[in-house]
mmCIF file of C-alpha atoms in Angstrom:
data_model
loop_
_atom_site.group_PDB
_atom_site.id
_atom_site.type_symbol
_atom_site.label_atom_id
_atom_site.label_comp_id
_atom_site.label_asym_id
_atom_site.label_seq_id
_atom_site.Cartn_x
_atom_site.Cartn_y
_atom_site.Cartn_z
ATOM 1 C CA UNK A 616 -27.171 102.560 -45.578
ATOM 2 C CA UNK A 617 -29.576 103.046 -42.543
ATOM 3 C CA UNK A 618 -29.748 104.810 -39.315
ATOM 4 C CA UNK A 619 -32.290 102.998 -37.166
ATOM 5 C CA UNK A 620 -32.189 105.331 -34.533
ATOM 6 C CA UNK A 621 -32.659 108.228 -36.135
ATOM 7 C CA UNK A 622 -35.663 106.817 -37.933
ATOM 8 C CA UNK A 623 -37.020 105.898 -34.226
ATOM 9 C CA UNK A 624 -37.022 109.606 -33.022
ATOM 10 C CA UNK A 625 -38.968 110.731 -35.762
ATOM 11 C CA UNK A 626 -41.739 108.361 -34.360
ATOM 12 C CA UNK A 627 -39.876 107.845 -30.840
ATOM 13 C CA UNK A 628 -43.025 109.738 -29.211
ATOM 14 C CA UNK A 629 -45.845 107.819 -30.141
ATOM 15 C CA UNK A 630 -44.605 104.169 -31.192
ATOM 16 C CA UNK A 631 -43.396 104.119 -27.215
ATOM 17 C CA UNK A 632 -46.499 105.648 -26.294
ATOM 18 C CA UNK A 633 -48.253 102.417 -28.221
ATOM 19 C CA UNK A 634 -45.730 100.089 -27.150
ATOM 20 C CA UNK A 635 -46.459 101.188 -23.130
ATOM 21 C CA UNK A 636 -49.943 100.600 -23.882
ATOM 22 C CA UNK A 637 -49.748 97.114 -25.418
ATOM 23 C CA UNK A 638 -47.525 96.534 -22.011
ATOM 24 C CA UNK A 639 -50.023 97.834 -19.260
ATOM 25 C CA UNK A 640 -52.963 96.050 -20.935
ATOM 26 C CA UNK A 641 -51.261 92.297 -20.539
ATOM 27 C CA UNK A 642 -52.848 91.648 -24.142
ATOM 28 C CA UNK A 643 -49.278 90.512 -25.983
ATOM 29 C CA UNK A 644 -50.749 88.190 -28.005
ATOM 30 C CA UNK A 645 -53.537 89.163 -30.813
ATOM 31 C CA UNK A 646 -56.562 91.222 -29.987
ATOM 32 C CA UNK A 647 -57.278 94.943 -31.649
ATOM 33 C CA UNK A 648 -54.200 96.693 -31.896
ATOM 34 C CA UNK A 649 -52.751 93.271 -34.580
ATOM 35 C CA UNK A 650 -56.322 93.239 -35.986
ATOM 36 C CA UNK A 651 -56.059 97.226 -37.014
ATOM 37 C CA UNK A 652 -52.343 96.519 -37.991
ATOM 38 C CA UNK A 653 -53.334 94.247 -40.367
ATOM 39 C CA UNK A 654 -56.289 95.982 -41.545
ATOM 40 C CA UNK A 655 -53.867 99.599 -41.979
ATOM 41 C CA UNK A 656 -51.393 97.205 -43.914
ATOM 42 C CA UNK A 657 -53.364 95.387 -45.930
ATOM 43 C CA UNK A 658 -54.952 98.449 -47.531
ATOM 44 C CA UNK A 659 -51.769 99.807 -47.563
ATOM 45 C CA UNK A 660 -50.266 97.349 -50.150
ATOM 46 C CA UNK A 661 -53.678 97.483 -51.625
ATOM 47 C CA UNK A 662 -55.188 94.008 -50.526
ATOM 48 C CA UNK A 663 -58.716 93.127 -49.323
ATOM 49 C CA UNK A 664 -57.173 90.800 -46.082
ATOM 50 C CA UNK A 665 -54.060 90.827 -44.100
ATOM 51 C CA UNK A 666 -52.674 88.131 -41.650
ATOM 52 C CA UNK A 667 -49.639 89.011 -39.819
ATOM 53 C CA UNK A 668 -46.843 86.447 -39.239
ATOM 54 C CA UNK A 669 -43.495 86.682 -37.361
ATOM 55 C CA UNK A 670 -41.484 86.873 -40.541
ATOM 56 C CA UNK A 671 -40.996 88.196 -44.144
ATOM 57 C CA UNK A 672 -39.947 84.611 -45.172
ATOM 58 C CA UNK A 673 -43.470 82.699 -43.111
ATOM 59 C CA UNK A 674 -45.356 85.493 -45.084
ATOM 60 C CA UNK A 675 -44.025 83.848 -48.319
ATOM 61 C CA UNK A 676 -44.292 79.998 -46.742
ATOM 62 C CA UNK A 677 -47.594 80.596 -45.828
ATOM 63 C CA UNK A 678 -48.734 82.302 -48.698
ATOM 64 C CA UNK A 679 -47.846 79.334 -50.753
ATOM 65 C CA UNK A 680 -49.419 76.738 -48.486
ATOM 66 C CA UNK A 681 -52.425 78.521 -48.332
ATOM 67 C CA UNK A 682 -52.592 78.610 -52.111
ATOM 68 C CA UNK A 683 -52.118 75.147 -52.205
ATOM 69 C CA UNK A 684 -48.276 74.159 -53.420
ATOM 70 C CA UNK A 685 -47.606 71.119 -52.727
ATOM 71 C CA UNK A 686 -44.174 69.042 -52.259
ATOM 72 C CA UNK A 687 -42.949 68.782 -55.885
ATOM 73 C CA UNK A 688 -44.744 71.335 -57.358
ATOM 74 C CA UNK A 689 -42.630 73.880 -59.572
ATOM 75 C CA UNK A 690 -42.299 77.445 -58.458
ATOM 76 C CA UNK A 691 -40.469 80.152 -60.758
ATOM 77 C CA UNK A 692 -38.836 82.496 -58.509
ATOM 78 C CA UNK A 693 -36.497 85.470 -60.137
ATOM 79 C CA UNK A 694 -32.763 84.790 -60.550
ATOM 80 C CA UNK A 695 -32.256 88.580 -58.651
ATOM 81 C CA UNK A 696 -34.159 88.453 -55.327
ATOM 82 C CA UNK A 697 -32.680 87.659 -51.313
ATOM 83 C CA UNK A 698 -32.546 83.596 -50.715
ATOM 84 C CA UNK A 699 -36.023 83.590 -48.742
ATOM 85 C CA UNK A 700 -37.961 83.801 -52.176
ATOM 86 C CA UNK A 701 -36.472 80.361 -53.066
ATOM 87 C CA UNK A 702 -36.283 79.289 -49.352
ATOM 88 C CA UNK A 703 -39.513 79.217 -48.680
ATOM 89 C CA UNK A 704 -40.175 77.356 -51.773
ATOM 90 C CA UNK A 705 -37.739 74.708 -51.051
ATOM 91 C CA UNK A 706 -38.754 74.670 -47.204
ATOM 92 C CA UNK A 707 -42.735 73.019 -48.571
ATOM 93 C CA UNK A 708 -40.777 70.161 -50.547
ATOM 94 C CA UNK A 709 -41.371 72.324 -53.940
ATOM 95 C CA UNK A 710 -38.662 73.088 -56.746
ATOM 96 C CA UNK A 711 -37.773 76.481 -56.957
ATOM 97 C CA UNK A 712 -36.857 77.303 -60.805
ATOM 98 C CA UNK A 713 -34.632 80.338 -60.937
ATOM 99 C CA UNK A 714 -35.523 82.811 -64.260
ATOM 100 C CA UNK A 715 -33.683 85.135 -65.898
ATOM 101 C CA UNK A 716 -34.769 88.810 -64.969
ATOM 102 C CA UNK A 717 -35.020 91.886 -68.120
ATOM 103 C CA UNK A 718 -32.126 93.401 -69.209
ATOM 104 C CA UNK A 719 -32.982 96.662 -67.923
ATOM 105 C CA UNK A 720 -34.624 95.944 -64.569
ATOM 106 C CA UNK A 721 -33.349 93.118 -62.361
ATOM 107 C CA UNK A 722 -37.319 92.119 -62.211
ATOM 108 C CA UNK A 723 -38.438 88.598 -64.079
ATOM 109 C CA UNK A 724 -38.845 88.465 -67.911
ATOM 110 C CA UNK A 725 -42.114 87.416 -68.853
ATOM 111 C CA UNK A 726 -40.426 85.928 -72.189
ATOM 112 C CA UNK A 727 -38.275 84.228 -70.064
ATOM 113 C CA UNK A 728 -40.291 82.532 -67.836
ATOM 114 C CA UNK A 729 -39.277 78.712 -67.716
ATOM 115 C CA UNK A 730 -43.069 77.258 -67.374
ATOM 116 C CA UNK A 731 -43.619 73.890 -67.638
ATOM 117 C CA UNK A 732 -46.546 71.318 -67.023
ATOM 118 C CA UNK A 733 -45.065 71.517 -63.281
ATOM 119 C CA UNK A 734 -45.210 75.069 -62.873
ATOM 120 C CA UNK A 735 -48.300 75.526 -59.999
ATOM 121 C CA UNK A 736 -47.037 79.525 -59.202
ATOM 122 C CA UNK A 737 -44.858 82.120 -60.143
ATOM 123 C CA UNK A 738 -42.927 84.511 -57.158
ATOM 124 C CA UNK A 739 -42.733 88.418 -58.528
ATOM 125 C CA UNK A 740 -40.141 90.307 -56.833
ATOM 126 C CA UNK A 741 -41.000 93.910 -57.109
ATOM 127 C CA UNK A 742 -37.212 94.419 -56.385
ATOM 128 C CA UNK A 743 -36.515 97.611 -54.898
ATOM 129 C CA UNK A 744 -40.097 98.636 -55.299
ATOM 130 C CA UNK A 745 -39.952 98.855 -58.765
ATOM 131 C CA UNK A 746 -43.716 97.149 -60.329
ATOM 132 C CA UNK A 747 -43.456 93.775 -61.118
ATOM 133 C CA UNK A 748 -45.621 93.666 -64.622
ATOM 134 C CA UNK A 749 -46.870 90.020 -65.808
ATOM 135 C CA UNK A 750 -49.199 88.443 -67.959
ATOM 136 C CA UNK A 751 -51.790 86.079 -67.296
ATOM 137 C CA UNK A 752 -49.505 83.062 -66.975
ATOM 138 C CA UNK A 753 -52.157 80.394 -66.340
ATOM 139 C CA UNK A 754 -50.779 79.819 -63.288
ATOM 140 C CA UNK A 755 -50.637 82.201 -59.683
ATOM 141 C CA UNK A 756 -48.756 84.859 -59.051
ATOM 142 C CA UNK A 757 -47.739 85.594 -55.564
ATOM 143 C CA UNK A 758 -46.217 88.985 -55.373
ATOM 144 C CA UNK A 759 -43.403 89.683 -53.034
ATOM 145 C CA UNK A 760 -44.397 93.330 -51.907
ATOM 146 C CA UNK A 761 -41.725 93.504 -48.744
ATOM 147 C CA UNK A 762 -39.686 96.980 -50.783
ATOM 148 C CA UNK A 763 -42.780 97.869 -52.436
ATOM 149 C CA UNK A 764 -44.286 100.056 -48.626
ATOM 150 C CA UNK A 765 -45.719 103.150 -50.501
ATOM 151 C CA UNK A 766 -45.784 101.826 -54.495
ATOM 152 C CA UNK A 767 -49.064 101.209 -56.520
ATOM 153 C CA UNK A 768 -50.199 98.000 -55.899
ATOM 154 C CA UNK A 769 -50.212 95.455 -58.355
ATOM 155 C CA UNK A 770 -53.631 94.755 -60.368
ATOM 156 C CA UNK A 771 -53.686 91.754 -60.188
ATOM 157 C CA UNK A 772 -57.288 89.373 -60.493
ATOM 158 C CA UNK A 773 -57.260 87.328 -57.213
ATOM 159 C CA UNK A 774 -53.700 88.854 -55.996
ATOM 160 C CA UNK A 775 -51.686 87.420 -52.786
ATOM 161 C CA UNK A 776 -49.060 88.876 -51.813
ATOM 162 C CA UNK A 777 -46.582 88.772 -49.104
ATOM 163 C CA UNK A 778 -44.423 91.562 -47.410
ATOM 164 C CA UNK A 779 -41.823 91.503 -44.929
ATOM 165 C CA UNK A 780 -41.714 94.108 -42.150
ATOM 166 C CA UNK A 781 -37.621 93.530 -41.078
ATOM 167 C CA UNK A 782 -35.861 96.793 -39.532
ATOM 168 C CA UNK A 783 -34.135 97.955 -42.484
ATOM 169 C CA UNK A 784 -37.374 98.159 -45.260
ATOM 170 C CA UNK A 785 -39.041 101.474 -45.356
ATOM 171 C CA UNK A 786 -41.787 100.349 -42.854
ATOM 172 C CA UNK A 787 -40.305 98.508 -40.384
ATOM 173 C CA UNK A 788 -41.004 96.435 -37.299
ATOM 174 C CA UNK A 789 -38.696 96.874 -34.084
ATOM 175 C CA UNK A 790 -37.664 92.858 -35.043
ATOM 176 C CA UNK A 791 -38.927 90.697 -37.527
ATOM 177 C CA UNK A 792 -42.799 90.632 -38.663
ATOM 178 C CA UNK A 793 -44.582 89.983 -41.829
ATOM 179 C CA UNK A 794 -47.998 89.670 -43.508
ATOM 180 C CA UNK A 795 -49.731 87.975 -46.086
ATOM 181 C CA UNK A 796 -51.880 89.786 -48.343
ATOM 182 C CA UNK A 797 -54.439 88.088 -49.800
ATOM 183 C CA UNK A 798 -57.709 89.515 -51.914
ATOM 184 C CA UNK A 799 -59.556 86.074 -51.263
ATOM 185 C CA UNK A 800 -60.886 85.690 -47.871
ATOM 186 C CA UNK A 801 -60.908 82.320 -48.004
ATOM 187 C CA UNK A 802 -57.395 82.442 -49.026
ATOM 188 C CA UNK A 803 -56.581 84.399 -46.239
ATOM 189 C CA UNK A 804 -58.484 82.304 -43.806
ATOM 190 C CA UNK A 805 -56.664 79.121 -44.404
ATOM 191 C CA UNK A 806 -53.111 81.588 -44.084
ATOM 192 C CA UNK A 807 -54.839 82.673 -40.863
ATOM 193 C CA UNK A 808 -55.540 78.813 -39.558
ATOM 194 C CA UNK A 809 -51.993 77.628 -41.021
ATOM 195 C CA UNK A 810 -50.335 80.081 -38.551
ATOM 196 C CA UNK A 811 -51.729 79.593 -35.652
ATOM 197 C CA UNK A 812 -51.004 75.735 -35.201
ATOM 198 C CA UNK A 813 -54.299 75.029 -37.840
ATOM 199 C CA UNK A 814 -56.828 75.765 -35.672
ATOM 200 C CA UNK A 815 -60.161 76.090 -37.348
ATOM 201 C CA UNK A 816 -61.735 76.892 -34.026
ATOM 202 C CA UNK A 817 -60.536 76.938 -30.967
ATOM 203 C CA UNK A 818 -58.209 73.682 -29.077
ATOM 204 C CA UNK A 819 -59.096 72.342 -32.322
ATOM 205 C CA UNK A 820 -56.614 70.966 -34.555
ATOM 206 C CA UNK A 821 -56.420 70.304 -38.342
ATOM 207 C CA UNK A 822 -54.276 69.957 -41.718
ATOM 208 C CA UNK A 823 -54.849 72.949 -44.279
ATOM 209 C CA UNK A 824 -54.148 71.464 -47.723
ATOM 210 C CA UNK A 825 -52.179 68.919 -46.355
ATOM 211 C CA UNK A 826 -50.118 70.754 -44.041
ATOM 212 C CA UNK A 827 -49.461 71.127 -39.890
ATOM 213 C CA UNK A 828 -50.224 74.282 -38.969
ATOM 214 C CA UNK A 829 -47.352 76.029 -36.828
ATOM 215 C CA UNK A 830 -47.170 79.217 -34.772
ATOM 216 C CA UNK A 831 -46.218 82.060 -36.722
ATOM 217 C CA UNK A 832 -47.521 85.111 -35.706
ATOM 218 C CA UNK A 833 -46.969 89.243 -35.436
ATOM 219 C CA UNK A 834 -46.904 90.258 -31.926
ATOM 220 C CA UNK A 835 -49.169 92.853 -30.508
ATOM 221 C CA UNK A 836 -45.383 94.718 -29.486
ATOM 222 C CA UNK A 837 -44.433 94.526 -33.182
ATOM 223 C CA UNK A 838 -48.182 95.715 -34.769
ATOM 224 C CA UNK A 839 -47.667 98.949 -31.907
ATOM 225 C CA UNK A 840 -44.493 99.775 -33.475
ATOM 226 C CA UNK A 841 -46.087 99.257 -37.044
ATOM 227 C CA UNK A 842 -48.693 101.397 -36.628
ATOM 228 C CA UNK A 843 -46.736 103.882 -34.913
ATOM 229 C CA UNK A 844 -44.434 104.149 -38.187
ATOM 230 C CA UNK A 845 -47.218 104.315 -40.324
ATOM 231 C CA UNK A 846 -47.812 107.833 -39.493
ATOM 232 C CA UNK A 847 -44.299 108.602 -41.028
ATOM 233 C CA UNK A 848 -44.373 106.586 -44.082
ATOM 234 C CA UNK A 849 -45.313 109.411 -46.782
ATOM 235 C CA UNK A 850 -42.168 111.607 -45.472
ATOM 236 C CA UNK A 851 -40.160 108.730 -45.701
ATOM 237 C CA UNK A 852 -41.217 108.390 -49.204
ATOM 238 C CA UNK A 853 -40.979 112.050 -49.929
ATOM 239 C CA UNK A 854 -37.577 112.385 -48.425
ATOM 240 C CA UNK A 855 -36.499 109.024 -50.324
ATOM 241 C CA UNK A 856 -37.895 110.360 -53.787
ATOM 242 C CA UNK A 857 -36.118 114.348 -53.289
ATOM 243 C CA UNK A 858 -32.796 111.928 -52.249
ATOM 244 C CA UNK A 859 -32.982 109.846 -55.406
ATOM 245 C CA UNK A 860 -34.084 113.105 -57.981
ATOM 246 C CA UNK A 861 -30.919 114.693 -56.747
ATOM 247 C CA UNK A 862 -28.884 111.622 -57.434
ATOM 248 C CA UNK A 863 -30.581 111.568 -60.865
ATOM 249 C CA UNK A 864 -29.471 115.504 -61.800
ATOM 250 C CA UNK A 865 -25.845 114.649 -60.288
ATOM 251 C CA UNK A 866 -24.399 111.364 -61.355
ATOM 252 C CA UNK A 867 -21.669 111.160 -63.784
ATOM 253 C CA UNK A 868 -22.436 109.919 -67.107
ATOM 254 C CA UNK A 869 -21.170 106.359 -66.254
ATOM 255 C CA UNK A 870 -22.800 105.937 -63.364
ATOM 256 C CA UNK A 871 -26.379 105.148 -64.342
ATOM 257 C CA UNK A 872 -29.754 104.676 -62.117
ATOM 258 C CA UNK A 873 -32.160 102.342 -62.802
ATOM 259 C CA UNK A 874 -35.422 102.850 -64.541
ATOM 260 C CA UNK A 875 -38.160 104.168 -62.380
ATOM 261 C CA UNK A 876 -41.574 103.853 -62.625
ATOM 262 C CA UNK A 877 -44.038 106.390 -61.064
ATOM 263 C CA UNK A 878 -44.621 106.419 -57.476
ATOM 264 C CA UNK A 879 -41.305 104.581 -56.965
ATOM 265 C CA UNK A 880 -40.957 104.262 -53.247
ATOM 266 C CA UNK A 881 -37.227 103.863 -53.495
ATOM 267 C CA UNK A 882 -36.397 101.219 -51.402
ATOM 268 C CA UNK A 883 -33.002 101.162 -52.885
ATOM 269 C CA UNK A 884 -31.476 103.793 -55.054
ATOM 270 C CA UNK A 885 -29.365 101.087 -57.679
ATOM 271 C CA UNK A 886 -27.254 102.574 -59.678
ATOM 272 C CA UNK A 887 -24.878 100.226 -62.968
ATOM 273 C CA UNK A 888 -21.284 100.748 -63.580
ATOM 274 C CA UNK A 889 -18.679 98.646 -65.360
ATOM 275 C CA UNK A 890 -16.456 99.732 -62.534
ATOM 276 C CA UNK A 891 -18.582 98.914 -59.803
ATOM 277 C CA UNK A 892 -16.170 97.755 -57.589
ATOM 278 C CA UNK A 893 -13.599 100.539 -57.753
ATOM 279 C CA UNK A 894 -16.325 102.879 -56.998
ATOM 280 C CA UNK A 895 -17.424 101.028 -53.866
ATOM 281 C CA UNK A 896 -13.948 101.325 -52.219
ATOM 282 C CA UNK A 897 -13.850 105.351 -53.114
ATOM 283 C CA UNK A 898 -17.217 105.531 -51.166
ATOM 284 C CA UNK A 899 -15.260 102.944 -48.722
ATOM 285 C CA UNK A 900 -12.363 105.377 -48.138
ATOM 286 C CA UNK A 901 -14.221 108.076 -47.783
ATOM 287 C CA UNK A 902 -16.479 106.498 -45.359
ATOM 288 C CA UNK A 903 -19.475 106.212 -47.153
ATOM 289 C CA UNK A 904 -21.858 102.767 -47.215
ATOM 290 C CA UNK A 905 -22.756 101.353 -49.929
ATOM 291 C CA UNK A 906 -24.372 97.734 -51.121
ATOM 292 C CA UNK A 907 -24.514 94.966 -53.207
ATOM 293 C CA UNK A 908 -28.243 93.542 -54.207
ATOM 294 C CA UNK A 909 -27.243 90.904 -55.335
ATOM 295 C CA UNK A 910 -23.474 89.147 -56.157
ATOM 296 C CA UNK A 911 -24.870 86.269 -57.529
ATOM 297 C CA UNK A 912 -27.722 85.082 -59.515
ATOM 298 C CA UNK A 913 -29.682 82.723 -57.085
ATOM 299 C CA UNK A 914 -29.082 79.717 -59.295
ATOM 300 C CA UNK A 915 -25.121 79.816 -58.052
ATOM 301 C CA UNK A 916 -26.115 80.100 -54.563
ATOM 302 C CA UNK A 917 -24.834 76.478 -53.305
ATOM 303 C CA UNK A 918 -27.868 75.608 -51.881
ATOM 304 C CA UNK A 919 -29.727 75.796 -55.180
ATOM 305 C CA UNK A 920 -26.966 74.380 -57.120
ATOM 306 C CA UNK A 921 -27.486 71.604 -59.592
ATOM 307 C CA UNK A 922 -31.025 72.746 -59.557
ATOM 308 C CA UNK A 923 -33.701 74.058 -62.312
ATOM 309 C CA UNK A 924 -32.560 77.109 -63.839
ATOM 310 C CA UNK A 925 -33.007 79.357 -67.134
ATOM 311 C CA UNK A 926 -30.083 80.396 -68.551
ATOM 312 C CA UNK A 927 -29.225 84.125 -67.002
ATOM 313 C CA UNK A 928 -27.117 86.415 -68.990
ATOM 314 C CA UNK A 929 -29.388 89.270 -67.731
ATOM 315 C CA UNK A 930 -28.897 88.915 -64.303
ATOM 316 C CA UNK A 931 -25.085 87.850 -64.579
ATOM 317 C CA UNK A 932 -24.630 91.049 -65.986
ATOM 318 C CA UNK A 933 -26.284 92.966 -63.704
ATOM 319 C CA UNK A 934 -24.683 91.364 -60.896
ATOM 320 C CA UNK A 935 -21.142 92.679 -61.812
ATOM 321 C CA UNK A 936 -22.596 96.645 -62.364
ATOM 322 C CA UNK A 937 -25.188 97.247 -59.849
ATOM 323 C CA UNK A 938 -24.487 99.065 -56.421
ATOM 324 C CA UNK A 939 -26.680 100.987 -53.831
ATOM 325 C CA UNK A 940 -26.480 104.438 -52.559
ATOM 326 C CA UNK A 941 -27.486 104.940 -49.626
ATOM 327 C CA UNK A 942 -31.294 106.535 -49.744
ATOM 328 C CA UNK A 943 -32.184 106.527 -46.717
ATOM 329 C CA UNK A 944 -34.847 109.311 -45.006
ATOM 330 C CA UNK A 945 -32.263 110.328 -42.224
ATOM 331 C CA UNK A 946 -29.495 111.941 -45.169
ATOM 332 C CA UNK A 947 -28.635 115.602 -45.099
ATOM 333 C CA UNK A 948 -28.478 117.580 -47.920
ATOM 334 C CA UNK A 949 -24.360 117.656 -47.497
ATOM 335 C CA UNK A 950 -24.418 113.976 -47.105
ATOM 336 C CA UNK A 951 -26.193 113.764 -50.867
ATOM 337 C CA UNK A 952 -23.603 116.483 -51.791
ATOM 338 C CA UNK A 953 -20.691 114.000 -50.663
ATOM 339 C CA UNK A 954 -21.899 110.799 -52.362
ATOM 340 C CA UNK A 955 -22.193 112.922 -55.448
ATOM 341 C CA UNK A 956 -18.921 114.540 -54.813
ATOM 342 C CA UNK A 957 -17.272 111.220 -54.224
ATOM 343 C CA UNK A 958 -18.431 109.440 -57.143
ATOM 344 C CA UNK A 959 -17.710 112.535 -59.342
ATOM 345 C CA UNK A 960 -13.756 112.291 -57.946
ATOM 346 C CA UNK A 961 -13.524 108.743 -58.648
ATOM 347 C CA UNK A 962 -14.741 109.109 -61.900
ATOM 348 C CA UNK A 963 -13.288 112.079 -62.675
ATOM 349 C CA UNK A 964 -16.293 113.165 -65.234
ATOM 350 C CA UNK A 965 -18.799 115.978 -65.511
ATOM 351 C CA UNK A 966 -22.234 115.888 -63.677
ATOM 352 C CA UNK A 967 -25.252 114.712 -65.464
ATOM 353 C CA UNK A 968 -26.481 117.031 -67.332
ATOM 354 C CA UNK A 969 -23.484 119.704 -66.610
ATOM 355 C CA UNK A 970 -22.814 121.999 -69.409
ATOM 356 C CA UNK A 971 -19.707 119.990 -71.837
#
């Protein structure tokens, strides 16, 4: 599903080239090169501000405290989505409320949504980089942006946003990193203070909205390596998107893709099947990856359980079809042609679009 190293030598050259630098200067802490990493990123994922943090899941936790949820408070947070959306909900003393996601995109139904005079934010997954669309809810959106690297951003009046820079995404870090996006520099400033043990100037220490600050941030190592992938990021997205068309023209008939907007980045390639799991041990056998996002809905996770949750038929359903393919920028050509191959044997059925 990824090959790390492979991905490294297309940017081997100048990421170590950064990386020496950061090392011979004796600046590994802040300072330019995590000031222009934030800057590249936040305009990137189409932002005004960007603080980096050590972590996809602090990019969420601070992103809340900064816009002011408070132990308590009621966050809606998508039944389909890794545990760090609800996590970092749950870590402030808030109530994450799991909803129900459409029936043809594992992203959160705005008819769905279980508000209530609790509610202080909703969290939009944009779930394998697929646009996350919502109405004015009355309430803030914080949109989780970490598969989005590469997608339109979303428009969004006073957006914040939070994206997670761990190995495996499209853009990522050489170890964990993350950033919080923020249009509001005030926002953004408080994010800023929060991480870096709430210090409003410096050896001086105060609460932000009620809270500590801690120390959470991206290392100068970690923006070096960022920026250094940067530079690759469109053929990523290029290869990804070629990958994914091909996968379109070849699947069988019961294998089908999800929905895709355009300028998909293709974080994952997600495919439904009522025999999902038989065709995960063909690709097994014949020693191909594949994944399952997600096996659950997050309200039967047993952390969450006995907690506030919308009924989700949506996302039950989903959870027993979906699989990835792998999608990944390093594939050959003849690997495509075997994933295609293999699912055609196991389902013994013409290509898409093959002549009857």
């Amino acid at each position: 599903m990824a090959d790390l190293a492979a991905r490294h030598a297309r940017v081997g050259a100048d990421v170590e080239r950064r990386v020496l630098e950061v090392l011979r200067s004796g600046r590994y802490v802040g300072g330019p090169v995590v000031t222009e990493a934030e800057r590249q990123l936040a305009s990137l994922f189409g932002y005004r501000h960007g603080v980096g943090v050590n972590s996809g899941t602090d990019a969420l936790i601070y992103a809340l405290m900064a816009m002011g949820i408070q132990p308590g408070d009621e966050v809606v947070v998508p039944a389909l989505t890794f545990f760090a959306t609800a996590e970092a909900v749950g870590r402030l003393g808030a109530i994450p409320v799991v909803a129900d996601v459409r029936a043809d995109l594992p992203l959160l139904d705005p008819d769905a949504l279980p508000l209530t005079a609790r509610t202080r934010a909703v969290i939009a997954v944009h779930l394998f980089g697929e646009a996350c669309p919502l109405p004015d809810l009355g309430v803030p959106i914080l949109d989780d942006v970490a598969q989005a690297a590469g997608a339109a951003p979303p428009a969004r009046a006073g957006a914040v946003g939070a994206a997670s820079f761990y190995p495996t995404k499209t853009l990522g870090a050489a170890g964990d990193g993350g950033i919080v996006l923020a249009d509001d520099p005030d926002l953004a400033d408080r994010a800023r203070k929060l991480a870096s043990h709430g210090m409003p100037a410096p050896y001086v220490h105060d609460r932000v909205n009620g809270y500590f600050g801690a120390n959470s941030r991206l290392d100068t190592i970690q923006a070096a390596v960022l920026l250094g992938h940067l530079a690759d990021l469109d053929a990523r997205l290029a290869r990804r998107r070629a990958i994914a068309a091909a996968y379109d023209a070849g699947l069988p008939e019961a294998v089908r893709p999800l929905p895709r907007g355009p300028g998909h980045p293709v974080h994952h390639y997600v495919v439904r099947t009522p025999g999902r799991d038989a065709l995960a041990a063909a690709l097994t056998v014949a020693g191909i990856e594949s994944a399952v996002y997600y096996r659950r809905p997050l309200s039967e996770e047993p952390a969450l359980a006995g907690g506030p949750a919308a009924p989700t038929p949506n996302a039950t359903r989903y959870c027993a079809e979906a699989l990835a393919l792998p999608v990944h920028e390093g594939l050959t050509d003849g690997d495509v042609d075997r994933v295609l191959d293999t699912i055609g044997r196991a389902h013994g059925s013409s290509p898409r679009g093959a002549a009857a």
